[in-house]
Amino acid sequence: MTELMMRGFEGALVRPEDEGYDALRAVWNAVVDRRPAMIARCESTADVVAALRYGREAGLEIGVRGGGHNILGLPVVDDGLLIDLAGLSTVRVDPGSRRAWVGGGALLGALDLAAQRYGLATTAGNVSHTGVGGLTLGGGTGWLARLHGLTCDNVAAYQLVTADGDVLRVDANGHPDLFWALRGGGGNFGVVTEFEFRLHPVGTQALVADLYYEMEEAQAVLRGWRDLLPDTPRRATPMARVGSWEEFGGRRMASIGFVWVGDPDEGRQLLATYSGIGRPVAQQVSELSYLDLQMGDDEIEQHAIRRYCKGHYLRELPDAAIDAFLAPGNEVGARLAMNLGAIADVPPGASAYSHRDALVEFTTSAGWTDPTEDETRIETTRRYAAGLEPFASGTYVNTLAEDGTDALRRVYSTPDLTRLTTVKRQYDPTNVFHRTHNIHP
Ligand SMILES: Cc1cc2nc3c(=O)[nH]c(=O)nc-3n(C[C@H](O)[C@H](O)[C@H](O)COP(=O)(O)OP(=O)(O)OC[C@H]3O[C@@H](n4cnc5c(N)ncnc54)[C@H](O)[C@@H]3O)c2cc1C
């Protein structure tokens, strides 16, 4: 077994009996508890090619892990081969051309850190220990998305290892069908060993504003917040939340606010408009660096907690949807975050991301530690999301907590799913890369 693998493989192989195996098979969501037969810790594109070839020859089920944040832990495969990309974490930035070359296993924090040395950034998610790989391949939202588009909209080129072990440069001119599919279609088409990103001069500053309200006032406040959305500058990502905050004695409250990337004084002008909505019982406004913004939720979203989440896109936010968002009996936290802006500048069908017309994304998530609570926590989260379902236009693949074709129909439009299937058939006809939200060939 090992001899085969040794052909061209220079990384480390870790098996169940080896030290460090349990730490290496663990992912962000502690509910995931699977035992691969072998973990191939790749250090290079050549390692990925060798591991993939070996896995296929040995008939092993194969999973590919970037940052390990998929809620279902899809890459971790019982008795199979886990191709671990954590060693491909190099980030190189050229400030002159405003480009970044990022390893397929890098975490978002590494990209932000390298780019911010020059006051540059590209759209990245809100928790720095999330993987660039899975986030970008599914689309990628973040505080810069309304200004600069999704993370995938900022990819100029991919280095991709295909199911056959070929190494391709994929861009708008080379393999344009794959270039289309990789922008939203997830890890279905191969292993990305390097992303080439466009960066933008965003400066290094940010402002976060939140205004908190008693639940009795929340309905009127949320309607006022919704009515402001069309006039919101692209530097701002408006958000509304319901939750129980310790600083308010743990009682259920609602908040509205926004994240502003850029000059905080400009952001404060929007705050003045927000302050005219209802009677907030408290207000939290912080000026912070862009890097601190990007790490602000790192701790609350820490590893080794049991997790579940559900999400929907909504094209509109009618009063009835606001009522469902605020409905009593929903004990989990939830938020609405505005999309559109530059996300919607890309025409529908131009990439495999199907929900550019969504006004807001609803997400609700639960975190707990006691396994005996799994069922009730998951059920509570599902029930909350079910209340918003009648208003939903679809779901984001990167928050999808179910597998299967029905789920994919909520992620992709029918034409996009048909086209993804065609590309899949061409590049991965035997479905090697199925430990994903799987497009069947
Ligand atoms: C705490 C937290 C915060 C989040 N915040 C955001 C956010 O702000 N914006 C947002 O858009 N999403 C966000 N997400 C969702 C996130 O995009 C997904 O969980 C995504 O799958 C994470 O990618 P990963 O590489 O860490 O995960 P993994 O579990 O490693 O991979 C996810 C999928 O992508 C595949 N994959 C990963 N890397 C590669 C690669 N290089 N080549 C080929 N396939 C690959 C895997 O095989 C798997 O199918 C967040 C998730 C968490 C847990």
Coordinates of N, CA and C in Angstrom, one line a residue, residues 191-337:
V191 N -9.3 19.0 -7.4 CA -8.7 19.6 -6.2 C -8.0 20.9 -6.7
V192 N -8.4 22.0 -6.1 CA -7.7 23.3 -6.4 C -6.5 23.4 -5.5
T193 N -5.3 23.4 -6.1 CA -4.1 23.5 -5.3 C -3.6 25.0 -5.2
E194 N -4.1 25.9 -6.1 CA -3.8 27.3 -5.9 C -4.9 28.1 -6.6
F195 N -5.3 29.2 -5.8 CA -6.2 30.2 -6.3 C -5.4 31.5 -6.7
E196 N -5.7 32.1 -7.8 CA -5.2 33.4 -8.0 C -6.3 34.5 -7.9
F197 N -6.1 35.3 -6.9 CA -7.2 36.3 -6.6 C -6.9 37.7 -7.1
R198 N -7.9 38.5 -7.4 CA -7.8 39.9 -7.6 C -8.0 40.6 -6.3
L199 N -7.1 41.5 -5.9 CA -7.2 42.3 -4.7 C -7.7 43.7 -4.9
H200 N -8.2 44.3 -3.9 CA -8.7 45.7 -4.0 C -8.2 46.6 -2.9
P201 N -7.9 47.9 -3.2 CA -7.5 48.8 -2.2 C -8.6 49.2 -1.3
V202 N -8.7 48.5 -0.1 CA -9.9 48.8 0.8 C -9.5 49.5 2.0
G203 N -8.2 49.9 2.1 CA -7.7 50.5 3.4 C -7.6 49.5 4.5
T204 N -7.5 50.0 5.7 CA -7.4 49.0 6.8 C -8.4 49.3 7.9
Q205 N -9.4 50.1 7.6 CA -10.3 50.5 8.7 C -11.7 49.9 8.5
A206 N -12.5 49.8 9.6 CA -13.9 49.4 9.5 C -14.6 50.0 10.7
L207 N -15.9 49.9 10.6 CA -16.9 50.3 11.6 C -18.0 49.3 11.7
V208 N -18.3 48.9 13.0 CA -19.4 48.0 13.2 C -20.4 48.7 14.1
A209 N -21.7 48.8 13.7 CA -22.7 49.4 14.5 C -23.9 48.5 14.7
D210 N -24.3 48.4 16.0 CA -25.5 47.6 16.3 C -26.4 48.4 17.3
L211 N -27.7 48.4 17.0 CA -28.6 49.0 17.9 C -29.6 47.9 18.4
Y212 N -29.8 47.9 19.7 CA -30.6 46.8 20.3 C -32.0 47.3 20.8
Y213 N -33.0 46.4 20.6 CA -34.4 46.8 20.9 C -35.1 45.6 21.7
E214 N -36.1 46.0 22.5 CA -36.9 45.0 23.1 C -37.8 44.4 22.0
M215 N -38.2 43.1 22.3 CA -38.9 42.4 21.2 C -40.2 43.1 20.9
E216 N -40.8 43.8 21.9 CA -42.2 44.4 21.6 C -42.0 45.4 20.4
E217 N -40.9 46.0 20.3 CA -40.7 47.0 19.3 C -40.1 46.5 18.0
A218 N -39.7 45.2 18.0 CA -38.9 44.7 17.0 C -39.6 44.7 15.6
Q219 N -40.8 44.4 15.6 CA -41.5 44.3 14.3 C -41.4 45.6 13.5
A220 N -41.8 46.7 14.2 CA -41.7 48.1 13.6 C -40.3 48.4 13.2
V221 N -39.3 48.1 14.0 CA -37.9 48.4 13.8 C -37.4 47.6 12.5
L222 N -37.8 46.4 12.5 CA -37.3 45.5 11.3 C -37.9 46.0 10.0
R223 N -39.2 46.5 10.1 CA -39.8 47.0 8.9 C -39.1 48.3 8.4
G224 N -38.7 49.1 9.4 CA -38.0 50.4 9.1 C -36.6 50.1 8.5
W225 N -36.0 49.1 9.1 CA -34.6 48.6 8.6 C -34.7 48.1 7.2
R226 N -35.8 47.3 6.9 CA -36.0 46.8 5.5 C -36.2 47.9 4.5
D227 N -37.0 48.9 4.9 CA -37.3 50.0 4.0 C -36.0 50.8 3.6
L228 N -35.0 50.8 4.5 CA -33.8 51.5 4.2 C -32.8 50.8 3.2
L229 N -33.1 49.4 3.1 CA -32.1 48.6 2.4 C -31.8 49.1 0.9
P230 N -32.8 49.5 0.2 CA -32.5 49.9 -1.2 C -31.5 51.1 -1.3
D231 N -31.4 51.9 -0.3 CA -30.5 53.1 -0.4 C -29.2 52.9 0.3
T232 N -28.9 51.7 0.6 CA -27.7 51.4 1.4 C -26.4 51.4 0.5
P233 N -25.4 52.2 0.9 CA -24.2 52.2 0.1 C -23.5 50.8 0.1
R234 N -22.8 50.6 -0.9 CA -22.2 49.2 -1.0 C -21.1 48.9 0.0
R235 N -20.5 50.0 0.6 CA -19.5 49.7 1.6 C -20.1 49.1 2.9
A236 N -21.5 49.2 3.0 CA -22.1 48.7 4.2 C -22.8 47.4 3.9
T237 N -22.7 46.5 4.9 CA -23.5 45.3 4.9 C -24.5 45.3 6.0
P238 N -25.8 45.7 5.8 CA -26.8 45.8 6.8 C -27.1 44.4 7.4
M239 N -27.4 44.3 8.7 CA -27.7 43.1 9.3 C -28.8 43.3 10.4
A240 N -29.7 42.3 10.5 CA -30.7 42.3 11.6 C -30.5 41.0 12.3
R241 N -30.6 41.1 13.7 CA -30.4 39.8 14.4 C -31.5 39.7 15.5
V242 N -31.7 38.4 15.9 CA -32.4 38.2 17.1 C -31.6 37.2 17.9
G243 N -31.6 37.4 19.2 CA -30.7 36.5 20.0 C -30.8 36.9 21.5
S244 N -30.1 36.2 22.3 CA -30.1 36.5 23.7 C -28.7 36.9 24.1
W245 N -28.5 38.1 24.5 CA -27.1 38.6 24.8 C -26.9 38.7 26.3
E246 N -25.8 38.2 26.7 CA -25.4 38.2 28.1 C -25.5 39.6 28.7
E247 N -25.0 40.6 28.0 CA -24.9 41.9 28.5 C -26.3 42.5 28.8
F248 N -27.4 41.9 28.2 CA -28.7 42.4 28.5 C -29.5 41.3 29.3
G249 N -28.7 40.6 30.2 CA -29.4 39.7 31.1 C -29.9 38.4 30.4
G250 N -29.4 38.2 29.2 CA -29.8 36.9 28.5 C -31.2 36.9 28.0
R251 N -31.9 38.0 28.0 CA -33.3 38.0 27.5 C -33.2 38.2 26.0
R252 N -34.3 37.7 25.3 CA -34.3 37.7 23.9 C -34.6 39.1 23.4
M253 N -33.8 39.6 22.5 CA -33.9 40.9 21.9 C -33.6 40.9 20.4
A254 N -33.8 42.1 19.8 CA -33.5 42.2 18.4 C -32.5 43.3 18.2
S255 N -31.8 43.2 17.1 CA -30.8 44.3 16.8 C -30.8 44.6 15.3
I256 N -30.5 45.8 15.0 CA -30.3 46.1 13.6 C -28.9 46.8 13.5
G257 N -28.2 46.8 12.4 CA -26.9 47.4 12.4 C -26.3 47.2 11.0
F258 N -25.0 47.4 11.0 CA -24.3 47.2 9.7 C -22.8 47.1 10.0
V259 N -22.1 46.5 9.0 CA -20.6 46.5 9.0 C -20.2 47.4 7.9
W260 N -19.3 48.3 8.1 CA -18.8 49.3 7.1 C -17.3 49.0 6.9
V261 N -16.9 48.9 5.7 CA -15.5 48.7 5.4 C -15.0 50.0 4.7
G262 N -14.0 50.7 5.4 CA -13.6 51.9 4.9 C -13.5 53.0 6.0
D263 N -13.6 54.3 5.6 CA -13.5 55.4 6.5 C -14.6 55.3 7.5
P264 N -14.3 55.2 8.8 CA -15.4 55.1 9.8 C -16.3 56.3 9.8
D265 N -15.7 57.5 9.5 CA -16.6 58.7 9.6 C -17.7 58.7 8.5
E266 N -17.4 58.1 7.4 CA -18.4 57.9 6.3 C -19.5 57.0 6.8
G267 N -19.0 55.9 7.5 CA -20.0 54.9 8.0 C -20.9 55.5 9.1
R268 N -20.4 56.5 9.8 CA -21.2 57.1 10.9 C -22.4 57.9 10.3
Q269 N -22.3 58.3 9.0 CA -23.4 59.0 8.4 C -24.6 58.0 8.3
L270 N -24.3 56.8 7.9 CA -25.4 55.8 7.9 C -25.9 55.5 9.3
L271 N -25.1 55.5 10.2 CA -25.5 55.3 11.6 C -26.5 56.3 12.0
A272 N -26.3 57.6 11.6 CA -27.3 58.6 11.9 C -28.7 58.3 11.4
T273 N -28.8 57.7 10.2 CA -30.0 57.3 9.7 C -30.7 56.2 10.5
Y274 N -29.8 55.2 10.9 CA -30.3 54.1 11.7 C -30.8 54.5 13.0
S275 N -30.2 55.5 13.6 CA -30.6 56.0 15.0 C -32.0 56.5 15.0
G276 N -32.5 56.9 13.8 CA -33.9 57.4 13.7 C -34.9 56.3 13.8
I277 N -34.5 55.1 13.8 CA -35.5 54.0 13.8 C -35.8 53.6 15.3
G278 N -37.0 53.7 15.7 CA -37.5 53.2 17.0 C -36.7 53.8 18.1
R279 N -36.8 53.1 19.3 CA -36.1 53.6 20.5 C -35.1 52.5 21.0
P280 N -33.9 52.5 20.5 CA -33.0 51.5 20.9 C -32.7 51.6 22.5
V281 N -32.6 50.4 23.1 CA -32.2 50.4 24.5 C -30.7 50.4 24.7
A282 N -30.0 50.1 23.7 CA -28.5 50.2 23.7 C -28.0 50.3 22.3
Q283 N -26.8 50.8 22.3 CA -26.1 50.9 21.0 C -24.6 50.6 21.1
Q284 N -24.1 49.8 20.2 CA -22.7 49.5 20.3 C -22.1 49.9 19.0
V285 N -21.1 50.8 19.0 CA -20.4 51.2 17.8 C -18.9 51.1 18.0
S286 N -18.3 50.3 17.1 CA -16.8 50.2 17.3 C -16.1 50.5 16.0
E287 N -15.0 51.3 16.1 CA -14.1 51.4 15.0 C -13.0 50.4 15.2
L288 N -12.6 49.7 14.2 CA -11.6 48.7 14.4 C -10.9 48.5 13.1
S289 N -9.8 47.8 13.1 CA -9.0 47.5 11.9 C -9.8 46.5 11.1
Y290 N -9.5 46.4 9.8 CA -10.2 45.4 9.0 C -9.8 44.0 9.4
L291 N -8.5 43.9 9.8 CA -8.1 42.5 10.3 C -8.8 42.1 11.6
D292 N -9.0 43.1 12.5 CA -9.8 42.7 13.7 C -11.2 42.4 13.4
L293 N -11.8 43.1 12.4 CA -13.2 42.8 12.0 C -13.2 41.4 11.5
Q294 N -12.2 41.0 10.7 CA -12.2 39.6 10.1 C -12.0 38.5 11.2
M295 N -11.5 38.9 12.4 CA -11.3 37.9 13.4 C -12.3 38.0 14.6
G296 N -13.2 39.0 14.4 CA -14.1 39.3 15.6 C -14.9 38.1 16.1
D297 N -15.3 37.2 15.2 CA -16.1 36.1 15.6 C -15.3 34.8 15.8
D298 N -14.0 34.9 15.7 CA -13.2 33.7 15.7 C -13.4 32.8 17.0
E299 N -13.6 33.5 18.1 CA -13.7 32.7 19.3 C -15.1 32.1 19.5
I300 N -16.1 32.9 19.2 CA -17.5 32.4 19.4 C -17.7 31.3 18.4
E301 N -17.0 31.3 17.3 CA -17.1 30.2 16.3 C -16.0 29.2 16.4
Q302 N -15.5 29.0 17.6 CA -14.3 28.2 17.8 C -14.6 26.7 17.4
H303 N -13.5 25.9 17.3 CA -13.6 24.5 16.9 C -14.1 23.7 18.1
A304 N -14.4 22.4 17.9 CA -14.6 21.4 18.9 C -15.9 21.7 19.7
I305 N -16.9 22.4 19.0 CA -18.2 22.5 19.6 C -19.2 21.8 18.6
R306 N -20.3 21.2 19.1 CA -21.2 20.6 18.3 C -22.1 21.7 17.6
R307 N -22.3 21.5 16.3 CA -22.9 22.6 15.5 C -24.0 22.1 14.6
Y308 N -24.9 23.1 14.3 CA -25.9 22.8 13.2 C -26.3 24.2 12.7
C309 N -26.6 24.3 11.4 CA -27.1 25.6 10.9 C -28.1 25.4 9.8
K310 N -28.9 26.4 9.5 CA -29.8 26.4 8.4 C -29.8 27.8 7.8
G311 N -30.1 27.8 6.5 CA -30.1 29.2 5.9 C -31.1 29.2 4.7
H312 N -31.5 30.4 4.3 CA -32.3 30.6 3.1 C -31.9 31.9 2.5
Y313 N -32.1 32.0 1.2 CA -32.0 33.3 0.5 C -33.5 33.8 0.4
L314 N -33.6 35.1 0.5 CA -35.0 35.7 0.3 C -34.8 36.9 -0.7
R315 N -35.6 36.8 -1.8 CA -35.6 37.9 -2.8 C -36.2 39.2 -2.3
E316 N -37.2 39.0 -1.4 CA -38.0 40.1 -0.8 C -38.1 39.8 0.7
L317 N -38.4 40.8 1.5 CA -38.6 40.6 2.9 C -40.0 41.2 3.3
P318 N -41.1 40.5 2.9 CA -42.4 41.0 3.3 C -42.6 41.0 4.8
D319 N -43.7 41.7 5.2 CA -43.9 41.8 6.7 C -44.1 40.4 7.3
A320 N -44.7 39.5 6.5 CA -44.9 38.2 7.1 C -43.6 37.4 7.3
A321 N -42.6 37.7 6.5 CA -41.3 37.1 6.7 C -40.6 37.7 7.9
I322 N -40.8 39.0 8.1 CA -40.2 39.6 9.3 C -40.9 39.0 10.6
D323 N -42.2 38.7 10.5 CA -42.9 38.1 11.6 C -42.4 36.7 11.9
A324 N -42.1 36.0 10.8 CA -41.5 34.6 11.0 C -40.1 34.7 11.6
F325 N -39.4 35.7 11.2 CA -38.0 35.9 11.8 C -38.1 36.2 13.3
L326 N -39.1 36.9 13.7 CA -39.2 37.4 15.1 C -40.1 36.5 15.9
A327 N -40.7 35.4 15.3 CA -41.7 34.6 16.0 C -41.2 34.1 17.3
P328 N -42.1 34.2 18.3 CA -41.8 33.7 19.7 C -41.6 32.1 19.6
G329 N -40.8 31.6 20.6 CA -40.6 30.2 20.6 C -39.3 29.8 19.9
N330 N -38.7 30.6 19.1 CA -37.5 30.3 18.5 C -36.3 30.7 19.4
E331 N -35.7 29.8 20.1 CA -34.7 30.1 21.1 C -33.3 30.2 20.5
V332 N -33.1 29.8 19.3 CA -31.8 30.0 18.7 C -31.5 31.4 18.2
G333 N -30.3 31.8 18.0 CA -30.0 33.0 17.4 C -30.2 33.0 15.9
A334 N -30.4 34.1 15.3 CA -30.6 34.1 13.8 C -30.2 35.5 13.3
R335 N -29.9 35.6 12.0 CA -29.6 36.9 11.4 C -30.1 37.0 10.0
L336 N -30.3 38.2 9.6 CA -30.6 38.5 8.2 C -29.4 39.4 7.7
A337 N -28.8 39.1 6.6 CA -27.7 40.0 6.1 C -28.0 40.3 4.7

